[in-house]
Amino acid sequence: MTALKTPAPAPTRGRPDPQPPRRVGFSQRLGRWDVKFSPYLYISPFFILFALVGAFPLVYTAYVSVHEWNLLGGQGEFVGLQNFTDVLGQAVFWKSVANTFSIFILSAGPQLALAITIAALLDQNLRAATFWRMGVLVPYVVAPVAVSMIFGRMFADQYGLVNAVLGGIGLDAVGWHSDRFASHVAIATIVNFRWTGYNALILLAAMQAVPRELYEAAVIDGAGRLRQFFSVTVPQIRATMVFVVITATIGGMQIFDEVRMYDAQGLGGPSRNWMTTVLYLYDVAWGNQKNFGRAAAVAWLLFLLIVCIGLINFFLTTRIATSDGERPASRRRTKELIARAQAASQARAAGADAAHRAEPAEPADPSPPDPGPDRPGSQTTPGGDR
């Protein structure tokens, strides 16, 4: 007796058999996680550190600024924006802001000009180039308190070295501590002494990245040293100059050590002639007022002022750094340009197609084709076809 068996279904032609889902191993899954999350882990230390020492103090200062907070009595009641109103109503605050801007302007311009000049000199073929390049960084590594004390003695009104030199060449002595503008010049000199070498090294690194072929082409065209500097060097390092200007702006608005150690009292001199905003903040918090709420309000006002100055500075320097006066391409402008180019391409293609259809077809030649001369090899010989 023959057993009946159910025939197996025949495979469908043209359709592959369904396969079970492929299992992903732990190592493959780990590799995917590595590709996805490892970049975030690499940059996370900076943001964690910034959150601890940057974002948290900023938020906590905002919390303190809206409370009555005394150095000895501690936290008080919520006062809203009263601390900001009190600070803006004090004439010393506005005088400190004016002093900060004056010292910043007197220091930023000469500092950048000297840094570019020193960097251009260090970019030449000098003997012991490393010694000279490290030498310009020495003022930066000296403690700012020591530099301020030395320069404070040099700019002393009666027995200072600077007034002695001026008297030696027949000029009158300058009241470096009694005159407001003269004190700003002296403090700006201290700032320039400390930061010019640091900025010069940054600009020197940018100059050494300029392709030497550009200088060779300029020499072939007959350009001199000065022409090469303004036509080749300066345009090539404009992005680095923007960075130097912005950092100098932020640093110039936070001057404290130089003005604190410029005289023995450290409170901005007579009538607060050289008191900056940061020194005013220090005086409000730990000076006569001992008011942490107002000091926090000063800190936030200074922060907003630096942000505004930084944005204006960034806008101006970016406009200057953009070549040929063109605006930097934004994402929206890029999309508009791409859409415009695609529309123009489609219009050209449609016009070419229409022109091709409008052309009349060439009439067919009624004459039979010319058989041409008979070639010897083309003749059929009798008996050739077999």
CSV table of C-alpha atoms in Angstrom, one decimal:
chain,number,residue,atom,x,y,z
A,1,MET,CA,0.0,0.0,0.0
A,2,THR,CA,1.5,3.3,-1.0
A,3,ALA,CA,1.5,6.0,1.6
A,4,LEU,CA,0.0,9.3,0.6
A,5,LYS,CA,2.4,12.2,1.1
A,6,THR,CA,1.6,15.9,0.8
A,7,PRO,CA,3.7,17.4,-1.9
A,8,ALA,CA,5.9,20.2,-0.9
A,9,PRO,CA,4.9,23.6,-2.3
A,10,ALA,CA,6.8,24.4,-5.4
A,11,PRO,CA,9.0,27.5,-5.1
A,12,THR,CA,7.5,30.6,-6.7
A,13,ARG,CA,9.4,31.6,-9.7
A,14,GLY,CA,11.0,35.1,-9.4
A,15,ARG,CA,10.4,35.5,-5.7
A,16,PRO,CA,13.1,34.6,-3.2
A,17,ASP,CA,12.3,32.6,-0.1
A,18,PRO,CA,11.7,34.7,3.0
A,19,GLN,CA,14.7,34.6,5.3
A,20,PRO,CA,14.6,34.9,9.0
A,21,PRO,CA,15.7,38.3,10.4
A,22,ARG,CA,19.4,38.7,10.9
A,23,ARG,CA,20.4,38.8,14.5
A,24,VAL,CA,22.7,41.6,15.5
A,25,GLY,CA,25.5,40.7,17.8
A,26,PHE,CA,26.5,42.7,20.9
A,27,SER,CA,29.8,43.7,19.3
A,28,GLN,CA,28.0,45.1,16.2
A,29,ARG,CA,25.6,46.9,18.4
A,30,LEU,CA,28.5,48.3,20.4
A,31,GLY,CA,30.1,49.5,17.2
A,32,ARG,CA,26.9,51.4,16.2
A,33,TRP,CA,26.8,53.1,19.6
A,34,ASP,CA,30.4,54.0,19.3
A,35,VAL,CA,29.8,55.7,15.9
A,36,LYS,CA,26.7,57.5,17.3
A,37,PHE,CA,27.7,58.7,20.7
A,38,SER,CA,31.6,58.8,20.8
A,39,PRO,CA,31.8,62.3,19.2
A,40,TYR,CA,29.5,63.6,22.0
A,41,LEU,CA,31.7,61.9,24.7
A,42,TYR,CA,34.8,63.5,23.2
A,43,ILE,CA,33.5,67.1,23.5
A,44,SER,CA,31.6,66.5,26.7
A,45,PRO,CA,34.5,67.4,29.1
A,46,PHE,CA,34.5,71.0,27.9
A,47,PHE,CA,30.8,71.5,28.3
A,48,ILE,CA,30.8,69.8,31.7
A,49,LEU,CA,33.6,72.1,32.9
A,50,PHE,CA,31.9,75.1,31.4
A,51,ALA,CA,28.6,74.2,33.1
A,52,LEU,CA,30.4,74.0,36.5
A,53,VAL,CA,32.6,77.1,36.3
A,54,GLY,CA,30.7,79.2,33.7
A,55,ALA,CA,27.0,78.6,33.4
A,56,PHE,CA,26.4,77.9,37.1
A,57,PRO,CA,28.1,81.1,38.4
A,58,LEU,CA,26.2,83.1,35.8
A,59,VAL,CA,22.8,81.7,36.9
A,60,TYR,CA,23.7,82.0,40.6
A,61,THR,CA,24.8,85.6,40.1
A,62,ALA,CA,21.5,86.4,38.5
A,63,TYR,CA,19.7,84.8,41.5
A,64,VAL,CA,21.8,86.9,43.9
A,65,SER,CA,21.2,90.1,41.9
A,66,VAL,CA,17.5,90.0,42.6
A,67,HIS,CA,17.9,89.6,46.4
A,68,GLU,CA,19.0,91.7,49.2
A,69,TRP,CA,22.3,90.1,50.0
A,70,ASN,CA,24.8,91.5,52.5
A,71,LEU,CA,28.4,90.3,53.0
A,72,LEU,CA,27.8,90.0,56.8
A,73,GLY,CA,24.0,89.5,57.0
A,74,GLY,CA,23.7,87.0,54.2
A,75,GLN,CA,20.7,86.5,52.0
A,76,GLY,CA,17.7,88.8,52.5
A,77,GLU,CA,14.4,89.4,50.8
A,78,PHE,CA,13.5,89.3,47.1
A,79,VAL,CA,13.9,92.8,45.8
A,80,GLY,CA,13.5,92.3,42.0
A,81,LEU,CA,15.4,94.8,39.9
A,82,GLN,CA,16.0,97.3,42.7
A,83,ASN,CA,19.7,96.5,42.8
A,84,PHE,CA,20.0,97.3,39.1
A,85,THR,CA,18.2,100.6,39.6
A,86,ASP,CA,20.5,101.5,42.5
A,87,VAL,CA,23.6,100.7,40.6
A,88,LEU,CA,22.5,102.6,37.5
A,89,GLY,CA,21.7,105.6,39.7
A,90,GLN,CA,25.2,105.9,41.1
A,91,ALA,CA,27.6,108.3,39.3
A,92,VAL,CA,30.6,106.2,40.2
A,93,PHE,CA,29.3,103.3,38.1
A,94,TRP,CA,29.1,105.5,35.0
A,95,LYS,CA,32.5,107.0,35.7
A,96,SER,CA,33.9,103.5,35.9
A,97,VAL,CA,32.3,102.5,32.6
A,98,ALA,CA,33.9,105.6,30.9
A,99,ASN,CA,37.3,104.8,32.4
A,100,THR,CA,37.0,101.2,31.1
A,101,PHE,CA,36.2,102.4,27.6
A,102,SER,CA,39.0,105.0,27.7
A,103,ILE,CA,41.7,102.5,28.8
A,104,PHE,CA,40.4,99.9,26.4
A,105,ILE,CA,40.6,102.3,23.4
A,106,LEU,CA,44.1,103.5,24.4
A,107,SER,CA,45.3,99.9,24.7
A,108,ALA,CA,43.6,97.9,22.0
A,109,GLY,CA,44.7,99.9,18.9
A,110,PRO,CA,48.4,100.3,19.7
A,111,GLN,CA,48.5,96.7,20.9
A,112,LEU,CA,47.2,95.3,17.7
A,113,ALA,CA,49.5,97.5,15.6
A,114,LEU,CA,52.5,96.5,17.6
A,115,ALA,CA,51.6,92.8,17.5
A,116,ILE,CA,51.3,92.8,13.7
A,117,THR,CA,54.6,94.6,13.4
A,118,ILE,CA,56.4,92.3,15.7
A,119,ALA,CA,54.9,89.2,14.1
A,120,ALA,CA,56.0,90.4,10.6
A,121,LEU,CA,59.6,90.9,11.9
A,122,LEU,CA,59.6,87.5,13.5
A,123,ASP,CA,58.4,86.0,10.3
A,124,GLN,CA,61.7,86.9,8.6
A,125,ASN,CA,64.7,84.7,8.3
A,126,LEU,CA,66.3,85.6,11.7
A,127,ARG,CA,69.2,84.0,13.5
A,128,ALA,CA,68.1,82.3,16.7
A,129,ALA,CA,64.4,82.7,15.7
A,130,THR,CA,63.2,80.5,18.5
A,131,PHE,CA,64.9,82.7,21.1
A,132,TRP,CA,63.3,85.9,19.8
A,133,ARG,CA,59.9,84.2,19.5
A,134,MET,CA,60.1,83.0,23.1
A,135,GLY,CA,61.4,86.4,24.2
A,136,VAL,CA,58.3,88.3,23.2
A,137,LEU,CA,56.2,85.9,25.5
A,138,VAL,CA,58.2,86.7,28.6
A,139,PRO,CA,55.9,89.7,29.7
A,140,TYR,CA,52.9,87.4,29.5
A,141,VAL,CA,54.3,84.8,31.9
A,142,VAL,CA,55.3,87.5,34.5
A,143,ALA,CA,52.7,87.8,37.3
A,144,PRO,CA,50.4,90.8,36.5
A,145,VAL,CA,50.7,92.0,40.1
A,146,ALA,CA,54.5,92.3,39.8
A,147,VAL,CA,54.2,94.1,36.4
A,148,SER,CA,51.6,96.5,37.8
A,149,MET,CA,53.7,97.3,40.9
A,150,ILE,CA,56.9,97.9,38.7
A,151,PHE,CA,55.1,100.1,36.3
A,152,GLY,CA,53.3,101.9,39.1
A,153,ARG,CA,56.7,102.9,40.5
A,154,MET,CA,58.0,103.8,37.0
A,155,PHE,CA,55.0,106.2,36.5
A,156,ALA,CA,55.3,107.8,40.0
A,157,ASP,CA,54.6,111.5,39.9
A,158,GLN,CA,57.7,112.7,41.9
A,159,TYR,CA,60.4,110.1,41.7
A,160,GLY,CA,59.3,107.9,38.8
A,161,LEU,CA,61.7,106.8,36.0
A,162,VAL,CA,59.4,108.1,33.3
A,163,ASN,CA,59.3,111.7,34.7
A,164,ALA,CA,63.0,111.6,35.2
A,165,VAL,CA,63.5,110.7,31.5
A,166,LEU,CA,61.1,113.5,30.5
A,167,GLY,CA,63.0,116.0,32.7
A,168,GLY,CA,66.3,114.8,31.2
A,169,ILE,CA,65.1,115.8,27.7
A,170,GLY,CA,63.7,119.1,28.8
A,171,LEU,CA,60.0,118.2,29.1
A,172,ASP,CA,57.7,118.9,32.1
A,173,ALA,CA,56.8,116.1,34.5
A,174,VAL,CA,53.4,114.5,34.0
A,175,GLY,CA,51.0,113.7,36.8
A,176,TRP,CA,50.6,110.1,36.0
A,177,HIS,CA,48.5,109.6,39.2
A,178,SER,CA,46.8,113.0,39.5
A,179,ASP,CA,45.7,113.5,35.9
A,180,ARG,CA,42.9,111.3,34.7
A,181,PHE,CA,44.0,110.9,31.0
A,182,ALA,CA,47.6,110.4,31.9
A,183,SER,CA,46.7,107.7,34.3
A,184,HIS,CA,44.7,106.0,31.6
A,185,VAL,CA,47.8,106.2,29.3
A,186,ALA,CA,50.0,104.6,32.0
A,187,ILE,CA,47.6,101.7,32.6
A,188,ALA,CA,47.2,101.2,28.9
A,189,THR,CA,51.0,100.9,28.7
A,190,ILE,CA,50.9,98.1,31.3
A,191,VAL,CA,48.2,96.3,29.4
A,192,ASN,CA,50.1,96.6,26.1
A,193,PHE,CA,53.3,95.4,27.8
A,194,ARG,CA,51.6,92.2,29.0
A,195,TRP,CA,49.5,91.2,26.0
A,196,THR,CA,51.4,92.5,22.9
A,197,GLY,CA,53.8,89.5,22.7
A,198,TYR,CA,50.9,87.0,23.2
A,199,ASN,CA,49.0,88.4,20.3
A,200,ALA,CA,52.1,88.7,18.2
A,201,LEU,CA,52.7,84.9,18.5
A,202,ILE,CA,49.1,84.2,17.4
A,203,LEU,CA,49.5,86.4,14.4
A,204,LEU,CA,52.9,84.9,13.7
A,205,ALA,CA,51.4,81.4,13.5
A,206,ALA,CA,48.8,82.8,11.0
A,207,MET,CA,51.6,84.4,8.9
A,208,GLN,CA,53.6,81.2,8.7
A,209,ALA,CA,50.5,79.4,7.3
A,210,VAL,CA,50.4,81.8,4.3
A,211,PRO,CA,51.5,79.9,1.1
A,212,ARG,CA,54.9,81.0,0.0
A,213,GLU,CA,53.9,80.8,-3.6
A,214,LEU,CA,51.9,84.0,-3.1
A,215,TYR,CA,55.1,85.8,-2.1
A,216,GLU,CA,57.0,84.4,-5.0
A,217,ALA,CA,54.3,85.5,-7.4
A,218,ALA,CA,54.3,89.0,-5.8
A,219,VAL,CA,58.1,89.2,-6.2
A,220,ILE,CA,57.8,88.2,-9.9
A,221,ASP,CA,55.2,91.0,-10.3
A,222,GLY,CA,57.7,93.5,-8.8
A,223,ALA,CA,56.1,94.0,-5.4
A,224,GLY,CA,58.3,95.2,-2.6
A,225,ARG,CA,58.3,94.2,1.1
A,226,LEU,CA,55.7,96.7,2.1
A,227,ARG,CA,53.5,95.9,-0.8
A,228,GLN,CA,53.7,92.2,-0.1
A,229,PHE,CA,52.7,92.8,3.6
A,230,PHE,CA,49.6,94.8,2.8
A,231,SER,CA,48.5,92.9,-0.4
A,232,VAL,CA,49.4,89.4,0.6
A,233,THR,CA,50.0,89.0,4.4
A,234,VAL,CA,47.2,91.2,5.8
A,235,PRO,CA,44.4,89.7,3.6
A,236,GLN,CA,45.5,86.2,4.4
A,237,ILE,CA,45.5,86.6,8.2
A,238,ARG,CA,42.2,88.6,8.5
A,239,ALA,CA,40.4,85.8,10.2
A,240,THR,CA,43.1,85.6,12.8
A,241,MET,CA,43.0,89.3,13.3
A,242,VAL,CA,39.2,89.1,13.9
A,243,PHE,CA,39.9,86.5,16.7
A,244,VAL,CA,42.6,88.7,18.2
A,245,VAL,CA,40.4,91.8,18.2
A,246,ILE,CA,37.5,90.0,19.8
A,247,THR,CA,39.7,88.5,22.6
A,248,ALA,CA,41.3,91.9,23.1
A,249,THR,CA,37.9,93.5,23.5
A,250,ILE,CA,36.7,91.0,26.1
A,251,GLY,CA,40.0,91.2,28.0
A,252,GLY,CA,40.0,95.0,27.8
A,253,MET,CA,36.6,95.2,29.5
A,254,GLN,CA,37.8,93.1,32.4
A,255,ILE,CA,40.9,95.0,33.5
A,256,PHE,CA,41.4,94.6,37.2
A,257,ASP,CA,45.0,93.7,38.2
A,258,GLU,CA,46.6,96.7,36.6
A,259,VAL,CA,44.3,99.3,38.1
A,260,ARG,CA,44.2,97.5,41.5
A,261,MET,CA,48.0,97.6,41.9
A,262,TYR,CA,48.6,100.9,40.2
A,263,ASP,CA,48.7,102.7,43.6
A,264,ALA,CA,48.9,101.7,47.3
A,265,GLN,CA,45.2,102.1,48.0
A,266,GLY,CA,43.9,100.2,45.0
A,267,LEU,CA,40.6,102.0,44.7
A,268,GLY,CA,41.0,103.9,41.5
A,269,GLY,CA,42.9,106.9,42.8
A,270,PRO,CA,41.7,110.3,43.7
A,271,SER,CA,38.1,110.9,42.6
A,272,ARG,CA,38.1,107.4,41.1
A,273,ASN,CA,40.0,108.7,38.1
A,274,TRP,CA,41.1,105.2,36.9
A,275,MET,CA,38.5,103.0,38.5
A,276,THR,CA,37.2,100.4,36.0
A,277,THR,CA,33.9,98.6,36.2
A,278,VAL,CA,35.5,95.4,37.6
A,279,LEU,CA,37.2,97.4,40.3
A,280,TYR,CA,33.9,99.1,41.1
A,281,LEU,CA,32.3,95.6,41.4
A,282,TYR,CA,35.0,94.6,43.9
A,283,ASP,CA,34.5,97.8,45.9
A,284,VAL,CA,30.7,97.3,46.1
A,285,ALA,CA,31.1,93.7,47.2
A,286,TRP,CA,34.0,93.9,49.6
A,287,GLY,CA,34.5,97.7,50.1
A,288,ASN,CA,32.4,100.2,51.9
A,289,GLN,CA,29.0,98.9,50.7
A,290,LYS,CA,29.5,95.2,51.3
A,291,ASN,CA,26.5,94.5,49.1
A,292,PHE,CA,26.6,91.3,47.2
A,293,GLY,CA,23.2,92.0,45.5
A,294,ARG,CA,24.4,95.2,43.9
A,295,ALA,CA,27.8,93.6,43.0
A,296,ALA,CA,25.9,90.8,41.3
A,297,ALA,CA,23.8,93.4,39.4
A,298,VAL,CA,27.1,95.1,38.3
A,299,ALA,CA,28.4,91.8,37.1
A,300,TRP,CA,25.3,91.2,35.0
A,301,LEU,CA,25.4,94.7,33.6
A,302,LEU,CA,29.1,94.2,32.7
A,303,PHE,CA,28.2,90.8,31.1
A,304,LEU,CA,25.5,92.4,28.9
A,305,LEU,CA,27.9,95.2,28.0
A,306,ILE,CA,30.6,92.8,26.9
A,307,VAL,CA,28.1,90.8,24.9
A,308,CYS,CA,26.9,93.9,23.1
A,309,ILE,CA,30.4,95.2,22.4
A,310,GLY,CA,31.4,91.7,21.3
A,311,LEU,CA,28.5,91.4,18.8
A,312,ILE,CA,29.2,94.9,17.4
A,313,ASN,CA,32.9,94.0,17.1
A,314,PHE,CA,32.2,90.7,15.5
A,315,PHE,CA,29.8,92.3,13.0
A,316,LEU,CA,32.3,95.0,12.0
A,317,THR,CA,35.4,92.7,11.8
A,318,THR,CA,33.4,90.1,9.8
A,319,ARG,CA,32.4,92.8,7.3
A,320,ILE,CA,36.0,93.9,7.0
A,321,ALA,CA,37.3,90.3,6.8
A,322,THR,CA,34.9,89.4,4.0
A,323,SER,CA,36.7,89.6,0.7
A,324,ASP,CA,35.5,92.0,-2.0
A,325,GLY,CA,32.7,93.2,0.3
A,326,GLU,CA,30.6,90.2,-0.2
A,327,ARG,CA,28.4,88.9,2.6
A,328,PRO,CA,29.1,85.5,4.0
A,329,ALA,CA,26.7,82.9,2.4
A,330,SER,CA,24.0,81.9,4.8
A,331,ARG,CA,22.0,78.7,4.5
A,332,ARG,CA,18.9,80.6,3.3
A,333,ARG,CA,20.9,82.5,0.7
A,334,THR,CA,22.5,79.2,-0.4
A,335,LYS,CA,19.1,77.6,-0.9
A,336,GLU,CA,17.9,80.6,-2.9
A,337,LEU,CA,20.9,80.5,-5.1
A,338,ILE,CA,20.5,76.7,-5.7
A,339,ALA,CA,16.7,77.2,-6.5
A,340,ARG,CA,17.5,80.0,-8.9
A,341,ALA,CA,20.2,78.0,-10.7
A,342,GLN,CA,17.9,75.0,-11.0
A,343,ALA,CA,15.1,77.2,-12.5
A,344,ALA,CA,17.6,78.7,-15.0
A,345,SER,CA,18.8,75.3,-16.0
A,346,GLN,CA,15.2,74.0,-16.5
A,347,ALA,CA,14.4,77.1,-18.6
A,348,ARG,CA,17.4,76.6,-20.8
A,349,ALA,CA,16.6,72.9,-21.3
A,350,ALA,CA,13.0,73.8,-22.2
A,351,GLY,CA,14.1,76.4,-24.7
A,352,ALA,CA,16.6,74.1,-26.3
A,353,ASP,CA,13.9,71.4,-26.6
A,354,ALA,CA,11.4,73.9,-28.2
A,355,ALA,CA,14.0,75.1,-30.6
A,356,HIS,CA,14.9,71.5,-31.6
A,357,ARG,CA,11.2,70.8,-32.3
A,358,ALA,CA,10.8,73.9,-34.3
A,359,GLU,CA,13.6,73.1,-36.7
A,360,PRO,CA,12.2,71.7,-40.1
A,361,ALA,CA,13.2,68.1,-40.9
A,362,GLU,CA,15.7,67.7,-43.7
A,363,PRO,CA,14.1,66.4,-47.0
A,364,ALA,CA,15.2,63.0,-48.0
A,365,ASP,CA,17.5,62.8,-51.1
A,366,PRO,CA,15.5,61.2,-54.0
A,367,SER,CA,18.6,60.2,-56.0
A,368,PRO,CA,19.9,56.7,-55.4
A,369,PRO,CA,23.0,56.5,-53.4
A,370,ASP,CA,26.3,56.5,-55.3
A,371,PRO,CA,27.6,53.0,-55.5
A,372,GLY,CA,31.1,54.4,-55.7
A,373,PRO,CA,34.0,52.9,-57.4
A,374,ASP,CA,34.1,49.2,-57.6
A,375,ARG,CA,36.7,47.8,-55.3
A,376,PRO,CA,38.7,44.9,-56.6
A,377,GLY,CA,38.0,42.8,-53.5
A,378,SER,CA,34.3,43.4,-53.8
A,379,GLN,CA,33.8,41.7,-57.1
A,380,THR,CA,32.2,38.3,-57.0
A,381,THR,CA,34.3,35.8,-58.7
A,382,PRO,CA,32.7,32.9,-60.4
A,383,GLY,CA,32.5,30.1,-58.0
A,384,GLY,CA,33.3,32.3,-55.1
A,385,ASP,CA,30.1,31.4,-53.3
A,386,ARG,CA,30.2,27.9,-52.0
